[in-house]
Coordinates of C-alpha atoms in Angstrom, one line a residue:
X1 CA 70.4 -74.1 -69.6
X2 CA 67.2 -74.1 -67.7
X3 CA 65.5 -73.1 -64.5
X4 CA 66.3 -76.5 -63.1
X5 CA 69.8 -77.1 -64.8
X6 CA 68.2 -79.2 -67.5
X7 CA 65.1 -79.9 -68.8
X8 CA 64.9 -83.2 -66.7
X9 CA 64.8 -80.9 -64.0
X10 CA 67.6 -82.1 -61.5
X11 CA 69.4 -78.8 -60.5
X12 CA 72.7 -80.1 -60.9
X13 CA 75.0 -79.2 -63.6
X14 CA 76.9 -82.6 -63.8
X15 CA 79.8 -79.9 -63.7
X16 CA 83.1 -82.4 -62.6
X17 CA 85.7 -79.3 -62.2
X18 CA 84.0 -77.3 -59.2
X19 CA 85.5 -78.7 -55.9
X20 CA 87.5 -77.9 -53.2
X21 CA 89.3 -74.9 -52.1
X22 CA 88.5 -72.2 -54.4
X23 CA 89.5 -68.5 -55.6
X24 CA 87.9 -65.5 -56.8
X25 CA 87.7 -64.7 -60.3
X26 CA 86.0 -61.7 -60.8
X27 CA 83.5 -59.3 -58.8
X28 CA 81.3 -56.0 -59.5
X29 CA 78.4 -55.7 -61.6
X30 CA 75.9 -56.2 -62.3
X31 CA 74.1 -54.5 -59.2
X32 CA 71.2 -54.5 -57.3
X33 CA 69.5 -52.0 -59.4
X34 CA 68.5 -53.4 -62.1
X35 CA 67.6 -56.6 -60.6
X36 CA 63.8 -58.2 -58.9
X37 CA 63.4 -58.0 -55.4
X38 CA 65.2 -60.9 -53.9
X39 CA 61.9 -61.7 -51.7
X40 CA 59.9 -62.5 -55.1
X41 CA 62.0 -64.8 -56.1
X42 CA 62.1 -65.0 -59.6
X43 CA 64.1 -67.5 -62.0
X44 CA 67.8 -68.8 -61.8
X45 CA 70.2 -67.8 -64.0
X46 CA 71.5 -69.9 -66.9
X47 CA 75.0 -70.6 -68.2
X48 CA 76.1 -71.9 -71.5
X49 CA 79.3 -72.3 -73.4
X50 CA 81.0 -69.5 -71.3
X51 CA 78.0 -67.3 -71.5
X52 CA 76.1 -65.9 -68.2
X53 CA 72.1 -65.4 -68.8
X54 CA 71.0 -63.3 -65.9
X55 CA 67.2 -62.6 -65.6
X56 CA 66.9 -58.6 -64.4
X57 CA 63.5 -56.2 -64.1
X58 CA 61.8 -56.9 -67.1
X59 CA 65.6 -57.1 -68.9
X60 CA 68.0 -59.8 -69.4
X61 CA 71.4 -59.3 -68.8
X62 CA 74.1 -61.4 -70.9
X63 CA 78.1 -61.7 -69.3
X64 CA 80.9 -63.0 -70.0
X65 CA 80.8 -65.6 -67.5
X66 CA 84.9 -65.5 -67.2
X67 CA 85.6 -61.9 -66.9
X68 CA 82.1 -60.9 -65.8
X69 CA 82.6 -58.2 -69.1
X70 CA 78.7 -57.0 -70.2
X71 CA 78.0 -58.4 -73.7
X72 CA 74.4 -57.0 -74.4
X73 CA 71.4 -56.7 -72.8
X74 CA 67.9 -56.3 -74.1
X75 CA 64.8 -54.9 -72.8
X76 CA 61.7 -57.4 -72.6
X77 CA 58.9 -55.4 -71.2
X78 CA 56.3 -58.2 -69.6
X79 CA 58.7 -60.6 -69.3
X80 CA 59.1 -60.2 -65.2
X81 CA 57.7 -64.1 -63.3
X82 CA 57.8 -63.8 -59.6
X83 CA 57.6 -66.9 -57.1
X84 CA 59.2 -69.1 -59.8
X85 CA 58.8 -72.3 -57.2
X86 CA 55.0 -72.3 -57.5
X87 CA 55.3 -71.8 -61.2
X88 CA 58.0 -72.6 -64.0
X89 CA 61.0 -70.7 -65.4
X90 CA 60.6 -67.9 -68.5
X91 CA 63.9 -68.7 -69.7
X92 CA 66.0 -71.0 -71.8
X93 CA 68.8 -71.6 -73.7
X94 CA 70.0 -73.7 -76.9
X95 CA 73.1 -73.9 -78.9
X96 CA 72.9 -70.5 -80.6
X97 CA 69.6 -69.2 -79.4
X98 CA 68.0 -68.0 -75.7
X99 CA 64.1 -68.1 -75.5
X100 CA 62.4 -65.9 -73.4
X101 CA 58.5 -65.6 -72.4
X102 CA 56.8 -62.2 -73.1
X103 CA 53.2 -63.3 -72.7
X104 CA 51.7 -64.8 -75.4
X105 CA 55.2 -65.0 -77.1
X106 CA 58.2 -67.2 -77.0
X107 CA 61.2 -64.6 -78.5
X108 CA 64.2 -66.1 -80.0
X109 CA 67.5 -64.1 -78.7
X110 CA 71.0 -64.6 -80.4
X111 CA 73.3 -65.4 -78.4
X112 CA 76.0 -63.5 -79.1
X113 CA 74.4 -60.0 -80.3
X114 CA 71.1 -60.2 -78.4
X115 CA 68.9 -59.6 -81.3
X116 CA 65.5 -61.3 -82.0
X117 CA 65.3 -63.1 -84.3
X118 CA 62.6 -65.2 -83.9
X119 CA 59.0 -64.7 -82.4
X120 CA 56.7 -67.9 -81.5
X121 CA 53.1 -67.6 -80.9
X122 CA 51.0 -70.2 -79.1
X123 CA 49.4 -73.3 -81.2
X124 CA 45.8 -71.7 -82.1
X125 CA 44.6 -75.0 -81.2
X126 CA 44.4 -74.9 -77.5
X127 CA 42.4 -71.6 -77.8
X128 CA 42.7 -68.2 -77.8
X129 CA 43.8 -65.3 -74.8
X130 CA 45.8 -67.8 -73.0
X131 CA 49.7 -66.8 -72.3
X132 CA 53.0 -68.6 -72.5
X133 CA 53.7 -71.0 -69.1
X134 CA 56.3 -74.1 -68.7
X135 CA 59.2 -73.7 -71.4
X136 CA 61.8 -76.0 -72.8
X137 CA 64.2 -76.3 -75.3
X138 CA 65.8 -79.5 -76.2
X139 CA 67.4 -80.5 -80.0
X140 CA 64.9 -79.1 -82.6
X141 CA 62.2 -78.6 -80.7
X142 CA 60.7 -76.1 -77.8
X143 CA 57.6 -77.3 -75.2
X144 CA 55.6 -75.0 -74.0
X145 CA 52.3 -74.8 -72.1
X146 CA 49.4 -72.6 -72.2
X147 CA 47.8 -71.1 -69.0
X148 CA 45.6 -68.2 -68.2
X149 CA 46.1 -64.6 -68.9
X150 CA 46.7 -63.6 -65.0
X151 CA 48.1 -67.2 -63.5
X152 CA 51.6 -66.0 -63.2
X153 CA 52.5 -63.6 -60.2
X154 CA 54.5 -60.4 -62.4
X155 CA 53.6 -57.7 -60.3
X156 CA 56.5 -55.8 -57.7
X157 CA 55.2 -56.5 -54.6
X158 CA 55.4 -58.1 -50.9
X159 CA 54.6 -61.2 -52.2
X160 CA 56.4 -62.8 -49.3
X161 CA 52.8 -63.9 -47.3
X162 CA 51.6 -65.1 -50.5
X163 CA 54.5 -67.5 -51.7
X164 CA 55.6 -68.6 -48.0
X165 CA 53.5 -71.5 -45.8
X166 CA 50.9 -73.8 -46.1
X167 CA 48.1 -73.9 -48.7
X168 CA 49.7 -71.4 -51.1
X169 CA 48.4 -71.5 -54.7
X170 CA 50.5 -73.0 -57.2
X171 CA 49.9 -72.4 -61.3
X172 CA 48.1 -74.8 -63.4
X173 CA 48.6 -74.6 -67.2
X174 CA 45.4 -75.9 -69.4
X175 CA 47.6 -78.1 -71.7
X176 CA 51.2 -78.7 -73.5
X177 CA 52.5 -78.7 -76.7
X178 CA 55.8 -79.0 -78.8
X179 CA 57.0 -76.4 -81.5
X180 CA 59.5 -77.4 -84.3
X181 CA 62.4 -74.7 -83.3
X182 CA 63.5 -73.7 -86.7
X183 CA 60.2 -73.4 -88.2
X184 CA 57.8 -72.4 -85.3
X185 CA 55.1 -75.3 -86.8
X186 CA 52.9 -77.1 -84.3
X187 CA 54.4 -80.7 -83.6
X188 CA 51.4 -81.8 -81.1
X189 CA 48.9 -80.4 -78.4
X190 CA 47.8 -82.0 -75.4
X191 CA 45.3 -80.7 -73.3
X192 CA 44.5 -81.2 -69.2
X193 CA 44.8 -79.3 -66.2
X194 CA 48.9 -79.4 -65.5
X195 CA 50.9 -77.7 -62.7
X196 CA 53.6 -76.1 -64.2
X197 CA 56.1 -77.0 -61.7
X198 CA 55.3 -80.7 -62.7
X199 CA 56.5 -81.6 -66.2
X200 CA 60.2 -82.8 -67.3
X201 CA 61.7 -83.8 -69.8
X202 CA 64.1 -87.5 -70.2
X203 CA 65.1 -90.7 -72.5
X204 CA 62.7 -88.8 -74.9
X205 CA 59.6 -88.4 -73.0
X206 CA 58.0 -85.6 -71.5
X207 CA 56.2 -86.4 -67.8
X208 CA 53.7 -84.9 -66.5
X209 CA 51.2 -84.7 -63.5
X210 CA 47.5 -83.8 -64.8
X211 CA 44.4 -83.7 -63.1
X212 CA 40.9 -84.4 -64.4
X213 CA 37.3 -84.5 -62.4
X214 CA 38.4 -81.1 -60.6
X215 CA 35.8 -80.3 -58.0
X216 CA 33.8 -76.9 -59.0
X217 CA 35.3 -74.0 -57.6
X218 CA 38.3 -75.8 -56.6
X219 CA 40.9 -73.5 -58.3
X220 CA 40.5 -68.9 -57.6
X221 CA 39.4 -69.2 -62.1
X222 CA 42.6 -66.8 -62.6
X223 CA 44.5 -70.8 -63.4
X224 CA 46.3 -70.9 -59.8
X225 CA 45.1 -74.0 -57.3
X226 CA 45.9 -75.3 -53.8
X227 CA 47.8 -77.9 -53.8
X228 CA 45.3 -80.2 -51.6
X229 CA 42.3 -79.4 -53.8
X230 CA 45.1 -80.4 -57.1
X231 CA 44.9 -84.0 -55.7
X232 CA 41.2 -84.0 -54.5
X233 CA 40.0 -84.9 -57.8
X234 CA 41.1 -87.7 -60.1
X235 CA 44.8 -87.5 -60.5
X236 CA 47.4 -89.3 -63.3
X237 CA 50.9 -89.3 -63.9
X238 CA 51.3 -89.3 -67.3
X239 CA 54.2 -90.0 -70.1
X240 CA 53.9 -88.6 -73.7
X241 CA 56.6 -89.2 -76.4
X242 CA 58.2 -86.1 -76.8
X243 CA 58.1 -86.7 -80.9
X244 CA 55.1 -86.8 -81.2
X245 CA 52.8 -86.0 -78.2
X246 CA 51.0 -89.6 -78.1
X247 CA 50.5 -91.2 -74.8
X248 CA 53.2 -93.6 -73.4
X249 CA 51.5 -94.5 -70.3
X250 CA 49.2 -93.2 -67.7
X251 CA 48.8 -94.4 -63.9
X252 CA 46.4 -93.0 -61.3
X253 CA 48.4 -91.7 -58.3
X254 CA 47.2 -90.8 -54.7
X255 CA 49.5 -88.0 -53.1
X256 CA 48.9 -86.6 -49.9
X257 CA 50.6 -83.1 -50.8
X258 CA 49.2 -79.6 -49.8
X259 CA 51.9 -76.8 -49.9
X260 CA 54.3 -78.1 -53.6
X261 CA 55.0 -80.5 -55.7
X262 CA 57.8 -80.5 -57.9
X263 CA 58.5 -83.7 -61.2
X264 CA 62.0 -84.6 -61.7
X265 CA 63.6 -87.4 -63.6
X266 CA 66.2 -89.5 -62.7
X267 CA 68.5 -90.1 -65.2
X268 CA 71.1 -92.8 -63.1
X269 CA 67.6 -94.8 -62.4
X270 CA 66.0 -93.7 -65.6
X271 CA 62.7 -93.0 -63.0
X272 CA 60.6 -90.2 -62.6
X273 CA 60.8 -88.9 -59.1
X274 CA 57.9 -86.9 -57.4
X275 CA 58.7 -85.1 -54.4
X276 CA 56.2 -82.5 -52.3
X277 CA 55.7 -81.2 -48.6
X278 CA 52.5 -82.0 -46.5
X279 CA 51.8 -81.6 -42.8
X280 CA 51.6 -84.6 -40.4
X281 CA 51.4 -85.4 -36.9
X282 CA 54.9 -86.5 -34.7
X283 CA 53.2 -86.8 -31.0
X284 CA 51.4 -83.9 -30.4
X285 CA 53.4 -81.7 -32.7
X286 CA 52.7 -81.2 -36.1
X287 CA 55.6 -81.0 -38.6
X288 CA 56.2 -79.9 -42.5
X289 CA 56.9 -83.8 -44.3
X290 CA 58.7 -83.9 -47.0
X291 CA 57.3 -86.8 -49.5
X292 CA 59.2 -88.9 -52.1
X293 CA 57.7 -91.1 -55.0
X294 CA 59.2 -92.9 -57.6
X295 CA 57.9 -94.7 -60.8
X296 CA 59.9 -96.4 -63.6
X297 CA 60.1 -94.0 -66.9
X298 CA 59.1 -97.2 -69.1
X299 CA 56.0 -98.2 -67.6
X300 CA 54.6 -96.0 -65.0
X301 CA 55.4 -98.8 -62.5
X302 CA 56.2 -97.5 -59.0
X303 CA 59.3 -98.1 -57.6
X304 CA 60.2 -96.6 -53.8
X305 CA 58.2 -94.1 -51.4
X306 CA 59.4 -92.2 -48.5
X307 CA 58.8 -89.7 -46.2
X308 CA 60.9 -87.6 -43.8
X309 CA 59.9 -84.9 -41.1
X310 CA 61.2 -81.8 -41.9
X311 CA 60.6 -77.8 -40.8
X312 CA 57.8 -76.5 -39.0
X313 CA 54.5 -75.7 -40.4
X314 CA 53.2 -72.1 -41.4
X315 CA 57.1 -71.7 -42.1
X316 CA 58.7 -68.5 -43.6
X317 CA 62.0 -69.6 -44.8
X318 CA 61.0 -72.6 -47.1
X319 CA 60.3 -74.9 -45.1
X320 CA 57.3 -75.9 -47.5
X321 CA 59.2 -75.6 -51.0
X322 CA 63.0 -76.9 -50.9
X323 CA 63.5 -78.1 -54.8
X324 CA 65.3 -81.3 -54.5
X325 CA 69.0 -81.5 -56.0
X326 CA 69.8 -85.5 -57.9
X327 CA 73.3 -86.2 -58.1
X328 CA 74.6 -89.9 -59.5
X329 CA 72.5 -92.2 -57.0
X330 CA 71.0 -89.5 -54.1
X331 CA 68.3 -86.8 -54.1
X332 CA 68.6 -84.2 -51.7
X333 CA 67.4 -81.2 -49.9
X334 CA 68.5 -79.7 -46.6
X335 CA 65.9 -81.9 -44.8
X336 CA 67.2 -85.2 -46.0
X337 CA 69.6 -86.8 -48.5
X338 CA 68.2 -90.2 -49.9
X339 CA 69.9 -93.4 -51.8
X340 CA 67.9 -93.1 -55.0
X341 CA 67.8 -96.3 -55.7
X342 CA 66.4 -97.6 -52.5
X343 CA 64.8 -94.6 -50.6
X344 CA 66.9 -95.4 -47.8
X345 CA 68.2 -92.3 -46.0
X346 CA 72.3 -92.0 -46.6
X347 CA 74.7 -91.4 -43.9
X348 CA 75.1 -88.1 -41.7
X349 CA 77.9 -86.3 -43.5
X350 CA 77.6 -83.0 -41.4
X351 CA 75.7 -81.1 -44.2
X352 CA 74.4 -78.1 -42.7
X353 CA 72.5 -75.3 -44.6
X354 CA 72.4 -72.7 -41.8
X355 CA 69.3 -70.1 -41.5
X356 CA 68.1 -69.6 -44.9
X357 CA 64.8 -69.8 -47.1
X358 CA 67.4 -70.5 -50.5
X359 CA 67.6 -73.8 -52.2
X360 CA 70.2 -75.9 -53.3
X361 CA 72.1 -76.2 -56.6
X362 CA 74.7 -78.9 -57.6
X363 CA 77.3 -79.9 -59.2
X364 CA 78.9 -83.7 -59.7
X365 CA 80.8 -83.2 -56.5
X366 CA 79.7 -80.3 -54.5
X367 CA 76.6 -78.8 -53.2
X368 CA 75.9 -75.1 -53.0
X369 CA 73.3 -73.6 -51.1
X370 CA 72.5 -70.2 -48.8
X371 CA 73.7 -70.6 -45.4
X372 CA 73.7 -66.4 -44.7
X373 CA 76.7 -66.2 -46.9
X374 CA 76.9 -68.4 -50.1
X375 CA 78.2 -71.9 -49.1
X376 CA 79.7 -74.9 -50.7
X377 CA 79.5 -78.6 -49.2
X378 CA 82.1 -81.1 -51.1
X379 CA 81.1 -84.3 -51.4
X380 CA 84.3 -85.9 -51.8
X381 CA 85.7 -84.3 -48.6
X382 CA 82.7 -84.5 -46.7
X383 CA 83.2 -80.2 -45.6
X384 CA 81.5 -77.3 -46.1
X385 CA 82.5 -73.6 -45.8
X386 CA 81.1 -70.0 -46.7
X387 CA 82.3 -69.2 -50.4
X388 CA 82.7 -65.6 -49.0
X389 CA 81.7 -63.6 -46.0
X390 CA 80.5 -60.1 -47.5
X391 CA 77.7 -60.8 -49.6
X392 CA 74.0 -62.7 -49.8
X393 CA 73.0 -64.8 -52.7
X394 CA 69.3 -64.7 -53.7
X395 CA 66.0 -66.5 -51.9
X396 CA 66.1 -69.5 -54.4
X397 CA 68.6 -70.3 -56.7
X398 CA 71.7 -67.8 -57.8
X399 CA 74.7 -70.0 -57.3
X400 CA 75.5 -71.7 -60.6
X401 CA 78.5 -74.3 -61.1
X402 CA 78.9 -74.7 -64.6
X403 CA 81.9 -74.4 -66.9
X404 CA 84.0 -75.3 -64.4
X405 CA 83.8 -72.0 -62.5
X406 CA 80.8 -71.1 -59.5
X407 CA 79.1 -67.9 -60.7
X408 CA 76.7 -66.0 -58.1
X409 CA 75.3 -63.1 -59.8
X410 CA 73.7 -60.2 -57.8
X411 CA 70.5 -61.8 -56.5
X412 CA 70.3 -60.0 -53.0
X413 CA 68.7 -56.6 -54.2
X414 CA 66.2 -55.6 -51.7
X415 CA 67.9 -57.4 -48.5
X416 CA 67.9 -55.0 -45.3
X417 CA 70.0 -57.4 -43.6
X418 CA 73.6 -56.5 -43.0
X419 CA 75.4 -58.0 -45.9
X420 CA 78.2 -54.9 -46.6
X421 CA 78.7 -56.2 -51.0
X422 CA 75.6 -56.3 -53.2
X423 CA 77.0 -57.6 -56.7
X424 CA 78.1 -60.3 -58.8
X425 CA 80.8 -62.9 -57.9
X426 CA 82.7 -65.4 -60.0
X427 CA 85.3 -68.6 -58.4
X428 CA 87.4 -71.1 -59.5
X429 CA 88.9 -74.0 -57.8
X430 CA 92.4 -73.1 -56.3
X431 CA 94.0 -76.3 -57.5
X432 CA 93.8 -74.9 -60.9

């Protein structure tokens, strides 16, 4: 239901069905036409009771996620976010509403005819020409953040050299707040300067990481920062109560991160879990490092750090931005797979991603990820193998296991490489 899966943020459906052998479904459109350049990378699709939710050009696309039948589709000119790893999702979706970001607006979509029929604005509070950032929905209410008018990358390019390697700029929101979803009334504001690839929602508090004591000139004033001059000033992770906006807890934190930094939380450990990529010396090389920190959701407390050498740096497949996957008890990318409630690193269990700059999605069971073709790694059985051989899935995350069926819609548009089927693909497992 959101970019992440949920609004904790663990890119895993839960999903217990999805497993083993499987069959196809369904396949056709939608197309590449209609869709953002795959290189751009803009935000996953989202699934919910049997409906597909798949972000297009400025246009969002509802299926039938069974049949891959078109339902509706609505225009929603300024809606288009590019390099959704540096930044946070425009979309999501709640019982019988989808909310999308068009700037300064949060639009309520029904479901089922894809009308509007809401419109949020942003609380007059936290000042005026700012535009819509993170989004959540969760119960009766929808979070939001407000950032500055240009932070987010929207326009069609070769954005490639910009979102790719070391030292690229992430976007930074100015503050948070919480709506009441049926009314549109302001629940609470909280101001500070906020990546928006850090906050998550769990147990009924909202985490965040904010920085304050920012050294001057340390951001390009447009509300994008490196990552290294983020944690040069004063930095805290901080809880709120997602009620009511007051302050659970606040700890300073020293990070060592310079190309991302994603917030997750736990909910098996109940822990917030803060991962991000630096460089670091092994000999004489220098290599990408994935790092792993983890606090208890109470209190702040910290619980575990890690970290594990991973790609090479200057990398332009993702070596610098894998989003990690949680399952039950592990976290993993395709640079390590970690005991979550020790930090130690699990056993080898052959997982291999193959040449590609995708990320991973999961399910309970399985792990799907872009190794040339769409691939599938089952826990339970300890194998992996290529979902198909004809087609491409996006550059960051397409494949979604939910409703106990694996849904790839048409993420490749814009690939030269020689895939012969751009479109949409549906499986189910063969067992029935």
């Amino acid at each position: 239901t959101h970019q992440y899966a949920n609004p904790a943020g663990t890119a895993s459906s839960g999903d217990v069905l999805v497993g083993g052998e499987l069959d196809p479904l369904w396949f056709g459109e939608p197309g590449p036409r209609e869709m953002i350049d795959r290189h751009n990378r803009t935000m996953a699709p989202l699934w919910k009771d049997g409906r597909m939710f798949v972000p297009a050009n400025e246009r969002v696309l509802a299926l039938d996620a069974y049949n891959g039948t078109r339902l509706w589709e609505l225009d929603v000119p300024g809606s288009r976010r590019l390099g959704v790893m540096k930044d946070a999702g425009f979309m999501a979706v709640a019982d019988e509403r989808l909310y999308v970001l068009v700037g300064d607006e949060c639009w309520g979509v029904n479901v089922s005819t894809g009308q509007r029929e809401s419109v949020f604005g942003l609380p007059s509070s936290l000042g005026g020409n700012g535009r819509w950032g993170y989004l959540a929905a969760v119960e009766a209410r929808i979070f939001g953040s407000i950032q500055k008018p240009e932070a987010s990358y929207n326009r069609h390019g070769r954005l490639s050299p910009i979102l790719e390697g070391d030292f690229r700029p992430i976007i930074v929101s100015d503050g948070l707040f919480c709506l009441d979803r049926g009314t549109g009334d302001t629940r609470w504001t909280y101001a500070g300067a906020i990546p928006n690839s850090t906050v998550a929602l769990g147990n009924g508090r909202m985490y965040l990481l904010e920085a304050r004591n920012l050294p001057a000139n340390s951001d390009d004033g447009a509300g994008r920062i490196r990552i290294d001059r983020f944690f040069s000033g004063d930095v805290f992770l901080v809880a709120l109560e997602a009620d009511s906006g007051k302050k659970a807890w606040e700890v300073p934190v020293k990070f060592p991160y310079e190309h991302i930094v994603y917030l997750s939380y736990a909910p098996s450990i109940d822990a917030v879990v803060v991962t991000g990529t630096f460089n670091a010396k092994v000999g004489d090389a220098t290599r990408v490092f994935y790092g792993l920190r983890t606090f208890r959701s109470a209190t702040g407390e910290a619980l575990w750090e890690r970290d594990l050498a991973a790609g090479e740096p200057d990398g332009t497949h993702g070596e610098q931005w894998q989003y990690p996957v949680i399952l039950e008890n592990e976290i993993l990318t395709k640079y390590y797979d970690v005991d979550l409630r020790t930090g130690e690193s699990l056993p080898n269990r052959g997982f291999l991603t193959g040449h590609g700059c995708g990320t991973l999605s999961g399910a309970a069971s399985a792990i799907f990820f872009r190794g040339s073709n769409a691939r599938m790694f089952d826990l339970n059985s300890s194998s992996g193998f290529p979902i198909n051989r004809v087609s491409r899935p996006g550059c960051f995350i397409n494949i979604i296991p939910a409703g106990g069926m694996i849904s790839i819609p048409e993420s490749s548009a814009g690939c030269t490489c020689p895939y012969p089927l751009q479109a949409s693909f549906a499986y189910v497992p063969a067992d029935g």
